[in-house]
Short mmCIF file of C-alpha atoms in Angstrom, two decimals:
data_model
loop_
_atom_site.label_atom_id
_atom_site.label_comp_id
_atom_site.label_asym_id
_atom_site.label_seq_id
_atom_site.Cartn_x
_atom_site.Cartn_y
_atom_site.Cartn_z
CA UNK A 48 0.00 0.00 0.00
CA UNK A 49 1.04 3.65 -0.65
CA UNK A 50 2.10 6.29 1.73
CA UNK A 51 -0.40 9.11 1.54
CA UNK A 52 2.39 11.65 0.47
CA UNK A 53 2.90 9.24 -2.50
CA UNK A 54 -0.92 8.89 -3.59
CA UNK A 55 -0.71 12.76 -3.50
CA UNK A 56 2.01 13.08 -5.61
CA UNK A 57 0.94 10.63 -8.55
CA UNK A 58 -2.78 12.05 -8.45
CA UNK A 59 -0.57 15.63 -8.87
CA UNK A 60 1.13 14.08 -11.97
CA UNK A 61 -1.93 12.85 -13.19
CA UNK A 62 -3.72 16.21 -13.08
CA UNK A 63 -1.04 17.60 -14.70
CA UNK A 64 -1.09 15.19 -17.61
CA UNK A 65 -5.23 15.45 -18.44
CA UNK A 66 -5.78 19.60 -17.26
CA UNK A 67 -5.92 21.03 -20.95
CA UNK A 68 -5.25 25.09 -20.90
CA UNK A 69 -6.41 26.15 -24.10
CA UNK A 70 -5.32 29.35 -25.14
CA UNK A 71 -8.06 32.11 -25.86
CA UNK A 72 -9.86 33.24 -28.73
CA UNK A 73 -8.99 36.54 -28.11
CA UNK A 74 -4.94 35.13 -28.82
CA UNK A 75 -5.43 33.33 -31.80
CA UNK A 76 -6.97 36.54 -33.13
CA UNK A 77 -4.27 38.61 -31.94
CA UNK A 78 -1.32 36.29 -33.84
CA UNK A 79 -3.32 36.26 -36.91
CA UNK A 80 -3.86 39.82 -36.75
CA UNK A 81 -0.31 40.99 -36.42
CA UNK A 82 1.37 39.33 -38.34
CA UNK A 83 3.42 41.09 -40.92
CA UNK A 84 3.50 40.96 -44.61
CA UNK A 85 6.04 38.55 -45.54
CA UNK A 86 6.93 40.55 -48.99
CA UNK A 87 8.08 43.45 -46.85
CA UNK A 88 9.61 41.23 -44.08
CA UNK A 89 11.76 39.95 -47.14
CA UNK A 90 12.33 43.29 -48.10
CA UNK A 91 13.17 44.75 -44.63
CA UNK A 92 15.63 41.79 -44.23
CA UNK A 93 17.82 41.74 -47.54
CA UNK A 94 18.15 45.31 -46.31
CA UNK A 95 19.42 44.34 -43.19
CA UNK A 96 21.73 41.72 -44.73
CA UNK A 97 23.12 43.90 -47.36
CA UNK A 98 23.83 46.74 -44.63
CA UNK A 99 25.84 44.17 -42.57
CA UNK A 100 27.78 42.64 -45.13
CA UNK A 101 28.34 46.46 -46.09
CA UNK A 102 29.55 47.41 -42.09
CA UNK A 103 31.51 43.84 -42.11
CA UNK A 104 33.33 44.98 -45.72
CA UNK A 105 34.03 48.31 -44.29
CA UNK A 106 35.40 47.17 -41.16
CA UNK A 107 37.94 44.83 -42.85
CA UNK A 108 38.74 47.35 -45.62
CA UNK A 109 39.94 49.66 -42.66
CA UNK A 110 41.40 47.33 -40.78
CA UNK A 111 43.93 45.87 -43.67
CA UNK A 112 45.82 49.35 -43.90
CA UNK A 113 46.19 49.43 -40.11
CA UNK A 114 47.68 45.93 -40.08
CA UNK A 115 50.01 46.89 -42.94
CA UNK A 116 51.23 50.11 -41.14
CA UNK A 117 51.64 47.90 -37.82
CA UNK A 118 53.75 45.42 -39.54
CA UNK A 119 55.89 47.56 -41.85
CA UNK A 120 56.57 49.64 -38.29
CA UNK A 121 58.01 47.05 -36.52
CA UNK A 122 60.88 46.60 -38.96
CA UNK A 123 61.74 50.56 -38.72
CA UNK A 124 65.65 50.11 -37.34
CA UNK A 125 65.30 50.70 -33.42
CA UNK A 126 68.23 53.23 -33.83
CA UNK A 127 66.14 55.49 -35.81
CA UNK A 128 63.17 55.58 -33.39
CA UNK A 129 65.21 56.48 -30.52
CA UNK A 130 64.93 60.01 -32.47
CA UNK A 131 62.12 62.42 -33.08
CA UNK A 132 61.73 64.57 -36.40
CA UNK A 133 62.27 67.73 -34.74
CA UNK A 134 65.65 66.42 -32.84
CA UNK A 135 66.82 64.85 -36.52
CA UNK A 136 66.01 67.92 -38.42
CA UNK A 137 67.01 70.85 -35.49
CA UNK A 138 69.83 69.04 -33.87
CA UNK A 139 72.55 71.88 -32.67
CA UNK A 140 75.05 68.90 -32.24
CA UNK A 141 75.07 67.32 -34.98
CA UNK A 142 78.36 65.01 -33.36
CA UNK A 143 75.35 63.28 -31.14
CA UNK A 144 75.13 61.96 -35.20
CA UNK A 145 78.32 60.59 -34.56
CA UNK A 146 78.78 62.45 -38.35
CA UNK A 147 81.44 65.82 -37.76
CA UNK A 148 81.77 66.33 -41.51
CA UNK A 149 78.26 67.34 -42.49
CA UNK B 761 -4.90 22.23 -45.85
CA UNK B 762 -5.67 20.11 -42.60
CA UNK B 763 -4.60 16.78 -43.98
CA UNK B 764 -0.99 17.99 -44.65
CA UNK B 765 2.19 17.47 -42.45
CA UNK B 766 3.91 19.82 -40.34
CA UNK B 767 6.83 20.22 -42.34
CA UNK B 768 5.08 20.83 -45.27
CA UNK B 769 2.78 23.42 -43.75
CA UNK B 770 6.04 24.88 -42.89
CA UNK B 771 7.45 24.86 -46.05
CA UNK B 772 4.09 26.65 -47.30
CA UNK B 773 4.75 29.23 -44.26
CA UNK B 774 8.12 30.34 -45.66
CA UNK B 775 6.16 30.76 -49.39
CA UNK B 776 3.99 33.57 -46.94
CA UNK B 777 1.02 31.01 -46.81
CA UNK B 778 -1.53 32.43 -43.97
CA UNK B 779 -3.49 29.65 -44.18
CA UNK B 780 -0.79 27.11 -43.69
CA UNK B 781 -0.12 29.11 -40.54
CA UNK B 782 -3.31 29.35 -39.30
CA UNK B 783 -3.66 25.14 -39.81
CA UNK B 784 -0.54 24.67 -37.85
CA UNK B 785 -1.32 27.13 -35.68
CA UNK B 786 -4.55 25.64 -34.37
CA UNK B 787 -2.77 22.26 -34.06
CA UNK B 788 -0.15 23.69 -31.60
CA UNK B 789 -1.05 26.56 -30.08
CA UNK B 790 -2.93 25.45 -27.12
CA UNK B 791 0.12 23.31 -25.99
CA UNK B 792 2.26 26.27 -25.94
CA UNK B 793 -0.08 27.98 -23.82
CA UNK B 794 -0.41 25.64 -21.31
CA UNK B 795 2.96 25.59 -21.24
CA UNK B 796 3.97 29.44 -20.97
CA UNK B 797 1.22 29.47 -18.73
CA UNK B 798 2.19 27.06 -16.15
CA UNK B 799 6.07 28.29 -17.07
CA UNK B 800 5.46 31.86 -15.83
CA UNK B 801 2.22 31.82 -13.57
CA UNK B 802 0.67 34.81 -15.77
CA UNK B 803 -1.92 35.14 -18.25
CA UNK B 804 0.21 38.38 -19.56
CA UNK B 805 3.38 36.74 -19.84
CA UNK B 806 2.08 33.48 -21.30
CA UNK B 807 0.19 36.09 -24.22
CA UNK B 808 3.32 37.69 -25.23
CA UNK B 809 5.64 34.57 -25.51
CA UNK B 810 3.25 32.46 -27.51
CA UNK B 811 2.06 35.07 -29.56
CA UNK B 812 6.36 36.12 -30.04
CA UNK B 813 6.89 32.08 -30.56
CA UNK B 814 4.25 32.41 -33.50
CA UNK B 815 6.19 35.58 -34.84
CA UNK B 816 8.99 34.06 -34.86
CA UNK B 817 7.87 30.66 -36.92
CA UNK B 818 6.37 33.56 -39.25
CA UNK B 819 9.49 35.14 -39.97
CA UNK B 820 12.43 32.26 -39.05
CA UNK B 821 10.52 29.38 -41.23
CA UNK B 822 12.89 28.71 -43.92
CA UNK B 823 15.39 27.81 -40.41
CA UNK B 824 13.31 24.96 -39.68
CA UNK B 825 15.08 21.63 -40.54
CA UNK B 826 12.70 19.02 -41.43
CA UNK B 827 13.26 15.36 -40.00
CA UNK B 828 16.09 17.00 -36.95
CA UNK B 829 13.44 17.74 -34.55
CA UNK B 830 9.44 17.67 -34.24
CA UNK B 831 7.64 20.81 -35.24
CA UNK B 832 6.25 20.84 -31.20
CA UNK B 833 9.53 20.54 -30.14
CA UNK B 834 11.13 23.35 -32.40
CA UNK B 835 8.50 25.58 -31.34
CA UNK B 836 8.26 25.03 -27.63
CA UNK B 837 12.28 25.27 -27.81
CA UNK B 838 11.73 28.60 -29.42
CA UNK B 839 9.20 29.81 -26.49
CA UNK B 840 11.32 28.18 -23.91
CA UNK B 841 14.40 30.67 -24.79
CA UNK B 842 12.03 33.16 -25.42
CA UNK B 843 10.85 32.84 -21.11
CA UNK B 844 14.56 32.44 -20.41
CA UNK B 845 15.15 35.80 -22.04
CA UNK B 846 12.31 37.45 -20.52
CA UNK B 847 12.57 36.07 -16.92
CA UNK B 848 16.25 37.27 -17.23
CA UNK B 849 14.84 40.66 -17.31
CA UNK B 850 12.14 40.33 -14.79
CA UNK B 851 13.06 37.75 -12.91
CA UNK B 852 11.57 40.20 -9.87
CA UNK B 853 8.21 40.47 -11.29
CA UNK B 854 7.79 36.95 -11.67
CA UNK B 855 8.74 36.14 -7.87
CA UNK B 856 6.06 38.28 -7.08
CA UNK B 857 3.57 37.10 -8.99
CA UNK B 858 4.12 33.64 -7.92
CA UNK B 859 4.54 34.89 -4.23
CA UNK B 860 1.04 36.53 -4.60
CA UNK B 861 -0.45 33.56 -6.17
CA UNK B 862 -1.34 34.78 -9.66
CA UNK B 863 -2.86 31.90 -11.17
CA UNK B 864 -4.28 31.14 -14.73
CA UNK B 865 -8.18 31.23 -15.47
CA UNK B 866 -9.65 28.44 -14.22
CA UNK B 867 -11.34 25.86 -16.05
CA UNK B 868 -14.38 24.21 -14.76
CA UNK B 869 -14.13 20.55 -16.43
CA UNK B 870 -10.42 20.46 -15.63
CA UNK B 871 -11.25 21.11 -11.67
CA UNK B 872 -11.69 18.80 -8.95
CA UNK B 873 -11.32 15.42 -11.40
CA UNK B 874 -8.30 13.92 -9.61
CA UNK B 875 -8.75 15.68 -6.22
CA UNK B 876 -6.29 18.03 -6.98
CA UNK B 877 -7.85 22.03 -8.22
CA UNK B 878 -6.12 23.91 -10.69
CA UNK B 879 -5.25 26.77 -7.97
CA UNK B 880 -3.27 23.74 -6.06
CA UNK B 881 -1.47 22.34 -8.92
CA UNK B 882 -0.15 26.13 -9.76
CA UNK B 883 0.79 26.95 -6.21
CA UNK B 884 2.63 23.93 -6.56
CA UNK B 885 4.67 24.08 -9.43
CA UNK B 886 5.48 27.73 -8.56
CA UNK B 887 7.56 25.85 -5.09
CA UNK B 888 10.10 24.47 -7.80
CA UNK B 889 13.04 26.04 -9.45
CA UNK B 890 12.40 27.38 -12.85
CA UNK B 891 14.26 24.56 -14.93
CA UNK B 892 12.86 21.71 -13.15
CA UNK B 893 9.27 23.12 -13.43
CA UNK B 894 10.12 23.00 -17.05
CA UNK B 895 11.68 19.66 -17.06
CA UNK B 896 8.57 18.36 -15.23
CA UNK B 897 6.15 20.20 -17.11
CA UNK B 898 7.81 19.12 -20.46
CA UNK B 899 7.35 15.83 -20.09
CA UNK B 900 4.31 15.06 -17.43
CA UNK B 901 1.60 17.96 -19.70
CA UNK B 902 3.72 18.16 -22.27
CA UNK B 903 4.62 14.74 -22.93
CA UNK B 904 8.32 14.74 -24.69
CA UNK B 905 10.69 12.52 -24.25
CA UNK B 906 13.92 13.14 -22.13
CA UNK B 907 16.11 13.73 -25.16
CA UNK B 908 13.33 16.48 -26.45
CA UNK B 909 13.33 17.69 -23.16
CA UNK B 910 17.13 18.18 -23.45
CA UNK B 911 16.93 19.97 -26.45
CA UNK B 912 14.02 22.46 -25.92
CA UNK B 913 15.91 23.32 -22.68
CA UNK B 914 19.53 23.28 -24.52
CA UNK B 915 20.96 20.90 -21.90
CA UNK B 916 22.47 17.40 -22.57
CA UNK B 917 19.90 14.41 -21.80
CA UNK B 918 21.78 13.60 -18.70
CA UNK B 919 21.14 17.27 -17.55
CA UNK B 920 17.50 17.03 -18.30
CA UNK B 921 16.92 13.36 -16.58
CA UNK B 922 18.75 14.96 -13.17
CA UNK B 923 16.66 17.91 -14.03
CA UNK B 924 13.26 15.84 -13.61
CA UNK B 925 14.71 13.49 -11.01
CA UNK B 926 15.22 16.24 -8.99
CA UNK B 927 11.95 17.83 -9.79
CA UNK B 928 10.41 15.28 -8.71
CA UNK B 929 12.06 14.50 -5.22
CA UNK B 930 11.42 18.08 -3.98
CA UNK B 931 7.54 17.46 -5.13
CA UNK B 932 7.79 14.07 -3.16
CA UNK B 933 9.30 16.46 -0.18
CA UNK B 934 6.65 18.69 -0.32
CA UNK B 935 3.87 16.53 -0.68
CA UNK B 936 5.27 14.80 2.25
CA UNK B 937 5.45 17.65 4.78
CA UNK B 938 2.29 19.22 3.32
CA UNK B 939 -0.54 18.77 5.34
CA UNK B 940 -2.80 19.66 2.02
CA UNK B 941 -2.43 16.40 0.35
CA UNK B 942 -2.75 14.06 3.17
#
């Protein structure tokens, strides 16, 4: 024989497997009322696809120059970067240049 | 119309077919109801995510894969993330409404035939953590097997079997210390 607790938890499964909640009119109406037309859906998408390919294109197409200026940087001689345009071009000593003829 | 498959009413959908979806609409609708309904404890909530579920099959048709899953299980997947999503951002509002006891409309053939009223089943479903009541519910009303269960929740079958197993001990728990069922 069953322990109460046990006859109250099957006759709980039970319920839940036969109690039918149908939805109400008023819903189905609603879904079939709002739904949009699926030309313009179509329409509104391909929109959306073509302006995300376009952001994704643009994104790479900036990002390729930035790479190449990145790269071709790091093989600038270190000697050269230890000096600034204005210190190069205005230099008062030019021996710092380790150069006494020009 | 009525005679055809699933699938091929969904095909018919993606083509813009209305009547398609109203056919396959009719056929499912009322288990995704019961389902948000007894998901969420509120008539509001349960409107918006079947009526976003149907929106959704409207405009995501052509991502249906015919012969992977069953339509019911594609579409009660969709409305499961759907409550996921929601809940995430009012998980506060739903802890209220279950702490107040906001309960779905009654139906009179559906009361008192096992013992056990609608109000009583609610309260206790709401004393469950959100994915076992959907384990439970998924496959006690729902009536899906644990690997459909698994996928409509997006956890591995294991997952969904100590999901339900679990489920169903704190039920056992309760029932046992409630004086309401004895």
């Amino acid at each position: 024989m069953k322990h109460p607790h046990e006859n109250a938890f099957d006759r709980f499964l039970d319920e839940l497997e036969e109690q039918r909640l149908p939805a109400p009119t008023y819903l189905r109406q609603r879904i079939l009322t709002n739904l949009p037309a699926h030309g313009a859906l179509n329409d509104w998408f391909g929109v959306f696809t073509w302006l995300q390919n376009s952001l994704w294109r643009g994104a790479v197409a900036m990002l390729i120059p930035v790479a190449i200026g990145f790269s071709v940087g790091t093989y600038i001689p270190q000697e050269s970067q230890n000096y600034s345009v204005e210190t190069l071009l205005y230099a008062d000593n030019l021996e710092e240049f380790g150069d006494h003829e020009i | 119309m009525s005679g055809q498959s699933d699938e091929e009413l969904i095909f018919a959908i993606t083509q813009g077919d209305q009547v398609a979806f109203e056919t396959l609409l009719n056929r499912h609708v009322d288990a995704l109801y019961s389902y948000a309904l007894r998901l969420g404890h509120s008539t509001t909530l349960a409107d918006d995510l079947v009526q976003e579920t149907w929106l959704t099959l409207w405009e995501k048709a052509h991502t249906f894969k015919p012969g992977k899953v069953r339509t019911s299980t594609w579409l009660h997947r969709i409305l499961h993330n759907k409550f996921i999503d929601k809940t995430r951002k009012h998980t506060e509002l739903l802890d209220n409404q279950a702490a107040l006891g906001v309960h779905a409309t009654t139906t009179p053939q559906s009361e008192y035939s096992t013992g056990v009223t609608l109000d009583e089943l609610n309260k206790t479903l709401a004393k469950l953590p959100q994915n076992q009541r959907a384990a439970l519910l998924l496959t006690h009303a729902q009536g899906f097997s644990n690997k459909e269960v698994a996928t409509i929740l997006g956890v591995g079958t294991r997952a969904a079997e100590s999901l339900l197993a679990r489920a169903r001990l704190t039920l056992r728990n309760y029932f046992q210390s409630s004086r309401e069922f004895k």
